[in-house]
mmCIF file of C-alpha atoms in Angstrom:
data_model
loop_
_atom_site.group_PDB
_atom_site.id
_atom_site.type_symbol
_atom_site.label_atom_id
_atom_site.label_comp_id
_atom_site.label_asym_id
_atom_site.label_seq_id
_atom_site.Cartn_x
_atom_site.Cartn_y
_atom_site.Cartn_z
ATOM 1 C CA GLY A 1 -2.282 -7.619 12.954
ATOM 2 C CA GLU A 2 -1.183 -9.554 10.100
ATOM 3 C CA ASN A 3 2.635 -9.782 9.440
ATOM 4 C CA VAL A 4 3.898 -11.393 5.893
ATOM 5 C CA GLU A 5 7.745 -12.008 5.306
ATOM 6 C CA GLN A 6 8.767 -13.102 1.837
ATOM 7 C CA HIS A 7 12.110 -14.332 0.935
ATOM 8 C CA PRO A 8 14.467 -14.204 -0.889
ATOM 9 C CA SER A 9 14.653 -10.410 -1.224
ATOM 10 C CA THR A 10 16.716 -11.262 -4.952
ATOM 11 C CA LEU A 11 16.323 -13.999 -7.149
ATOM 12 C CA SER A 12 18.959 -14.586 -9.948
ATOM 13 C CA VAL A 13 18.149 -17.522 -12.348
ATOM 14 C CA GLN A 14 19.072 -18.755 -16.131
ATOM 15 C CA GLU A 15 16.486 -18.878 -18.407
ATOM 16 C CA GLY A 16 14.880 -22.125 -18.390
ATOM 17 C CA ASP A 17 15.489 -22.793 -14.648
ATOM 18 C CA SER A 18 12.647 -22.927 -12.069
ATOM 19 C CA ALA A 19 12.102 -20.025 -9.461
ATOM 20 C CA VAL A 20 10.552 -20.391 -5.990
ATOM 21 C CA ILE A 21 9.603 -17.452 -4.048
ATOM 22 C CA LYS A 22 8.161 -17.988 -0.177
ATOM 23 C CA CYS A 23 6.166 -16.089 2.111
ATOM 24 C CA THR A 24 4.999 -16.903 5.612
ATOM 25 C CA TYR A 25 2.200 -15.005 7.619
ATOM 26 C CA SER A 26 1.032 -14.766 11.217
ATOM 27 C CA ASP A 27 -2.731 -14.364 11.071
ATOM 28 C CA SER A 28 -4.452 -17.826 10.961
ATOM 29 C CA ALA A 29 -7.531 -15.824 9.786
ATOM 30 C CA SER A 30 -6.171 -14.984 6.638
ATOM 31 C CA ASN A 31 -7.795 -16.752 3.816
ATOM 32 C CA TYR A 32 -6.988 -15.124 0.599
ATOM 33 C CA PHE A 33 -3.222 -15.212 -0.816
ATOM 34 C CA PRO A 34 -2.759 -13.482 -3.945
ATOM 35 C CA TRP A 35 0.591 -13.030 -5.871
ATOM 36 C CA TYR A 36 1.296 -9.846 -7.970
ATOM 37 C CA LYS A 37 4.011 -9.239 -10.713
ATOM 38 C CA GLN A 38 5.200 -5.567 -10.904
ATOM 39 C CA GLU A 39 7.385 -4.717 -13.934
ATOM 40 C CA LEU A 40 9.791 -1.719 -13.483
ATOM 41 C CA GLY A 41 7.568 1.472 -13.441
ATOM 42 C CA LYS A 42 4.359 -0.289 -14.116
ATOM 43 C CA ARG A 43 1.433 -1.090 -11.766
ATOM 44 C CA PRO A 44 1.268 -4.537 -9.860
ATOM 45 C CA GLN A 45 -0.553 -7.075 -11.785
ATOM 46 C CA LEU A 46 -2.500 -10.183 -10.350
ATOM 47 C CA ILE A 47 -0.855 -13.371 -11.923
ATOM 48 C CA ILE A 48 -2.315 -15.875 -9.475
ATOM 49 C CA ASP A 49 -4.128 -16.339 -6.270
ATOM 50 C CA ILE A 50 -5.189 -19.041 -3.758
ATOM 51 C CA ARG A 51 -7.989 -19.235 -1.061
ATOM 52 C CA SER A 52 -7.588 -21.114 2.221
ATOM 53 C CA ASN A 53 -9.978 -24.027 0.901
ATOM 54 C CA VAL A 54 -7.142 -25.266 -1.719
ATOM 55 C CA GLY A 55 -3.799 -26.487 -1.483
ATOM 56 C CA GLU A 56 -2.356 -25.997 -4.713
ATOM 57 C CA LYS A 57 -3.130 -23.850 -8.022
ATOM 58 C CA LYS A 58 -1.665 -23.980 -11.207
ATOM 59 C CA ASP A 59 -1.772 -21.800 -14.541
ATOM 60 C CA GLN A 60 0.524 -22.515 -17.015
ATOM 61 C CA ARG A 61 4.031 -21.908 -15.897
ATOM 62 C CA ILE A 62 2.925 -20.557 -12.724
ATOM 63 C CA ALA A 63 1.862 -22.381 -9.302
ATOM 64 C CA VAL A 64 0.734 -21.512 -5.799
ATOM 65 C CA THR A 65 0.953 -23.949 -3.013
ATOM 66 C CA LEU A 66 -0.418 -23.233 0.341
ATOM 67 C CA ASN A 67 0.372 -24.849 3.745
ATOM 68 C CA LYS A 68 -2.505 -23.698 6.203
ATOM 69 C CA THR A 69 -0.843 -25.577 9.078
ATOM 70 C CA ALA A 70 2.618 -23.884 8.796
ATOM 71 C CA LYS A 71 1.316 -20.548 7.702
ATOM 72 C CA HIS A 72 3.459 -20.431 4.547
ATOM 73 C CA PHE A 73 2.595 -20.125 0.660
ATOM 74 C CA SER A 74 4.805 -20.139 -2.250
ATOM 75 C CA LEU A 75 5.250 -19.145 -5.898
ATOM 76 C CA HIS A 76 6.733 -21.385 -8.368
ATOM 77 C CA ILE A 77 7.602 -20.614 -11.860
ATOM 78 C CA THR A 78 8.656 -23.212 -14.275
ATOM 79 C CA GLU A 79 10.829 -22.717 -17.456
ATOM 80 C CA THR A 80 11.658 -19.358 -16.724
ATOM 81 C CA GLN A 81 11.923 -16.795 -19.438
ATOM 82 C CA PRO A 82 13.748 -13.059 -19.493
ATOM 83 C CA GLU A 83 9.960 -11.691 -19.678
ATOM 84 C CA ASP A 84 9.613 -13.148 -16.206
ATOM 85 C CA SER A 85 12.054 -10.539 -14.862
ATOM 86 C CA ALA A 86 10.090 -8.147 -12.174
ATOM 87 C CA VAL A 87 9.410 -7.577 -8.807
ATOM 88 C CA TYR A 88 6.803 -10.185 -7.368
ATOM 89 C CA PHE A 89 4.806 -9.464 -4.233
ATOM 90 C CA CYS A 90 2.748 -12.083 -2.140
ATOM 91 C CA ALA A 91 -0.151 -10.824 0.193
ATOM 92 C CA ALA A 92 -2.508 -12.375 2.886
ATOM 93 C CA SER A 93 -5.766 -11.003 3.877
ATOM 94 C CA GLY A 94 -8.563 -12.484 6.047
ATOM 95 C CA GLY A 95 -11.183 -10.934 8.221
ATOM 96 C CA SER A 96 -10.168 -7.085 7.685
ATOM 97 C CA TYR A 97 -10.178 -7.597 4.127
ATOM 98 C CA ILE A 98 -6.931 -5.387 3.930
ATOM 99 C CA PRO A 99 -4.259 -7.261 2.366
ATOM 100 C CA THR A 100 -0.810 -6.978 4.170
ATOM 101 C CA PHE A 101 1.754 -7.454 1.381
ATOM 102 C CA GLY A 102 5.259 -8.737 1.636
ATOM 103 C CA ARG A 103 8.424 -6.330 0.863
ATOM 104 C CA GLY A 104 8.934 -8.339 -2.648
ATOM 105 C CA THR A 105 11.148 -10.287 -4.494
ATOM 106 C CA SER A 106 13.294 -9.166 -7.248
ATOM 107 C CA LEU A 107 13.453 -12.262 -9.949
ATOM 108 C CA ILE A 108 16.064 -11.830 -12.672
ATOM 109 C CA VAL A 109 16.147 -14.168 -15.528
ATOM 110 C CA HIS A 110 19.421 -14.263 -17.427
ATOM 111 C CA PRO A 111 19.261 -15.300 -21.006
ATOM 112 C CA GLY B 1 -13.412 -2.406 -20.155
ATOM 113 C CA ALA B 2 -11.661 0.579 -18.538
ATOM 114 C CA GLY B 3 -9.166 -0.005 -15.794
ATOM 115 C CA VAL B 4 -8.218 1.822 -12.642
ATOM 116 C CA SER B 5 -6.971 5.141 -13.567
ATOM 117 C CA GLN B 6 -5.034 7.888 -11.301
ATOM 118 C CA SER B 7 -4.102 11.385 -12.070
ATOM 119 C CA PRO B 8 -1.906 13.058 -12.135
ATOM 120 C CA SER B 9 0.682 10.534 -13.278
ATOM 121 C CA ASN B 10 3.632 12.603 -11.762
ATOM 122 C CA LYS B 11 3.552 15.542 -9.434
ATOM 123 C CA VAL B 12 6.295 17.594 -8.413
ATOM 124 C CA THR B 13 5.863 19.934 -5.589
ATOM 125 C CA GLU B 14 7.641 22.013 -2.802
ATOM 126 C CA LYS B 15 7.767 21.178 0.682
ATOM 127 C CA GLY B 16 4.948 22.650 2.501
ATOM 128 C CA LYS B 17 2.232 22.588 -0.505
ATOM 129 C CA ASP B 18 -0.723 20.680 -0.365
ATOM 130 C CA VAL B 19 -1.500 18.055 -3.077
ATOM 131 C CA GLU B 20 -4.653 16.236 -4.035
ATOM 132 C CA LEU B 21 -4.348 12.626 -6.005
ATOM 133 C CA ARG B 22 -7.229 11.300 -8.045
ATOM 134 C CA CYS B 23 -8.270 7.923 -8.319
ATOM 135 C CA ASP B 24 -11.339 6.435 -10.713
ATOM 136 C CA PRO B 25 -12.041 2.711 -9.762
ATOM 137 C CA ILE B 26 -13.415 0.185 -12.119
ATOM 138 C CA SER B 27 -17.096 0.823 -12.389
ATOM 139 C CA GLY B 28 -19.127 -1.415 -10.089
ATOM 140 C CA HIS B 29 -16.179 -1.922 -7.810
ATOM 141 C CA THR B 30 -17.304 -1.209 -4.332
ATOM 142 C CA ALA B 31 -13.779 -1.451 -2.360
ATOM 143 C CA LEU B 32 -11.155 1.154 -3.024
ATOM 144 C CA TYR B 33 -7.648 1.031 -1.593
ATOM 145 C CA TRP B 34 -4.650 3.624 -1.478
ATOM 146 C CA TYR B 35 -1.229 2.432 -0.991
ATOM 147 C CA ARG B 36 2.111 4.122 -0.814
ATOM 148 C CA GLN B 37 5.316 2.705 -2.448
ATOM 149 C CA SER B 38 8.550 4.085 -1.828
ATOM 150 C CA LEU B 39 11.585 3.223 -4.130
ATOM 151 C CA GLY B 40 12.384 -0.364 -3.779
ATOM 152 C CA GLN B 41 9.877 -0.941 -1.304
ATOM 153 C CA GLY B 42 6.700 -2.943 -0.577
ATOM 154 C CA LEU B 43 3.300 -1.585 -0.264
ATOM 155 C CA GLU B 44 2.225 0.509 2.415
ATOM 156 C CA PHE B 45 -1.640 0.482 3.077
ATOM 157 C CA LEU B 46 -3.206 3.993 3.858
ATOM 158 C CA ILE B 47 -6.945 3.863 3.643
ATOM 159 C CA TYR B 48 -9.712 1.637 2.605
ATOM 160 C CA PHE B 49 -13.260 2.487 1.409
ATOM 161 C CA GLN B 50 -16.145 -0.106 1.220
ATOM 162 C CA GLY B 51 -19.774 0.985 -0.222
ATOM 163 C CA ASN B 52 -21.238 3.414 2.183
ATOM 164 C CA SER B 53 -19.376 2.355 5.475
ATOM 165 C CA ALA B 54 -17.108 4.240 7.163
ATOM 166 C CA PRO B 55 -13.379 4.126 5.692
ATOM 167 C CA ASP B 56 -10.769 2.178 7.484
ATOM 168 C CA LYS B 57 -7.820 4.814 8.042
ATOM 169 C CA SER B 58 -5.643 2.624 10.031
ATOM 170 C CA GLY B 59 -2.760 3.081 7.535
ATOM 171 C CA LEU B 60 -2.528 7.007 7.346
ATOM 172 C CA PRO B 61 0.745 7.705 8.619
ATOM 173 C CA SER B 62 -0.216 11.302 10.211
ATOM 174 C CA ASP B 63 -3.055 13.690 10.141
ATOM 175 C CA ARG B 64 -1.619 15.529 7.327
ATOM 176 C CA PHE B 65 -2.981 12.770 5.014
ATOM 177 C CA SER B 66 -6.747 12.553 4.487
ATOM 178 C CA ALA B 67 -9.191 10.842 1.663
ATOM 179 C CA GLU B 68 -12.387 10.827 0.620
ATOM 180 C CA ARG B 69 -14.741 9.145 -1.661
ATOM 181 C CA THR B 70 -17.597 10.690 -3.290
ATOM 182 C CA GLY B 71 -20.593 9.034 -4.670
ATOM 183 C CA GLY B 72 -18.913 5.848 -4.067
ATOM 184 C CA SER B 73 -16.969 6.024 -7.090
ATOM 185 C CA VAL B 74 -13.896 8.864 -7.523
ATOM 186 C CA SER B 75 -11.560 9.095 -4.479
ATOM 187 C CA THR B 76 -9.189 11.784 -3.646
ATOM 188 C CA LEU B 77 -6.329 11.668 -1.414
ATOM 189 C CA THR B 78 -4.932 14.814 0.237
ATOM 190 C CA ILE B 79 -1.719 15.443 1.577
ATOM 191 C CA GLN B 80 -1.419 18.677 3.446
ATOM 192 C CA ARG B 81 2.326 20.571 4.057
ATOM 193 C CA THR B 82 3.799 17.809 2.416
ATOM 194 C CA GLN B 83 7.277 16.843 3.601
ATOM 195 C CA GLN B 84 10.146 15.206 1.686
ATOM 196 C CA GLU B 85 9.499 11.870 3.040
ATOM 197 C CA ASP B 86 6.491 12.145 1.286
ATOM 198 C CA SER B 87 7.968 11.388 -1.970
ATOM 199 C CA ALA B 88 6.811 8.040 -3.325
ATOM 200 C CA VAL B 89 4.397 6.425 -5.635
ATOM 201 C CA TYR B 90 0.837 6.494 -4.745
ATOM 202 C CA LEU B 91 -1.350 3.750 -5.878
ATOM 203 C CA CYS B 92 -4.743 3.120 -5.751
ATOM 204 C CA ALA B 93 -6.644 -0.267 -6.326
ATOM 205 C CA SER B 94 -10.129 -1.190 -6.615
ATOM 206 C CA SER B 95 -12.168 -4.299 -6.205
ATOM 207 C CA PHE B 96 -15.498 -5.670 -6.843
ATOM 208 C CA GLY B 97 -16.274 -6.630 -2.998
ATOM 209 C CA ARG B 98 -14.523 -7.290 -0.026
ATOM 210 C CA GLY B 99 -11.615 -9.742 -0.062
ATOM 211 C CA GLU B 100 -11.725 -9.991 -4.143
ATOM 212 C CA THR B 101 -8.925 -9.571 -6.369
ATOM 213 C CA GLN B 102 -7.673 -5.950 -6.467
ATOM 214 C CA TYR B 103 -6.741 -4.168 -9.698
ATOM 215 C CA PHE B 104 -4.321 -1.226 -9.399
ATOM 216 C CA GLY B 105 -3.733 1.991 -11.169
ATOM 217 C CA PRO B 106 -0.609 3.390 -12.778
ATOM 218 C CA GLY B 107 -0.030 5.310 -9.578
ATOM 219 C CA THR B 108 1.086 8.865 -9.111
ATOM 220 C CA ARG B 109 4.671 9.587 -8.654
ATOM 221 C CA LEU B 110 5.034 12.403 -6.117
ATOM 222 C CA LEU B 111 8.324 14.282 -5.580
ATOM 223 C CA VAL B 112 8.375 16.844 -2.993
ATOM 224 C CA LEU B 113 11.536 19.236 -3.162
#
């Protein structure tokens, strides 16, 4: 089955800096890669996703890149703000339509 | 429109009792997923329903866990003879179809004493 590794487990940045979270996956059949943000005590919410026919996608301060050859994808947050502080999860899914999630990255943005 | 809802939001039970957790997906969504999230951990897949197809139960941790989905809408996750290690947040998610964006419910926080 699919295996998703996510790094780092914690990330501390100063407000205004950029943050990058990386995930690798094992199943070359995976073709959908969503990213979720989960604030403390809240439900995970989709912030951006990418499909395997695209190498990069951007939405304001958030971007995701995908390297299918290397089987890794990354979340980039620019100009971080304190409200970006949360746990971020990557996921990969393919033929089974059941996403495999990474273990999460706790992002702390210091004002 | 209404999002995914779950009930109860919190459940405290004694070891050995059975519990039922409910999920109301977004109307029209054919896919429904159950996950378990332990404190500070990722999302552990439990079971997946897609339309009228047989559910994928490959993530259920033991035969104490079961789930059903009636009429292609509401789903109930049942845990029999609860154990302390069952304590976690149980999240439900639905999507319009296979491989589409998942929308999560607020979760049920289960505590087994």
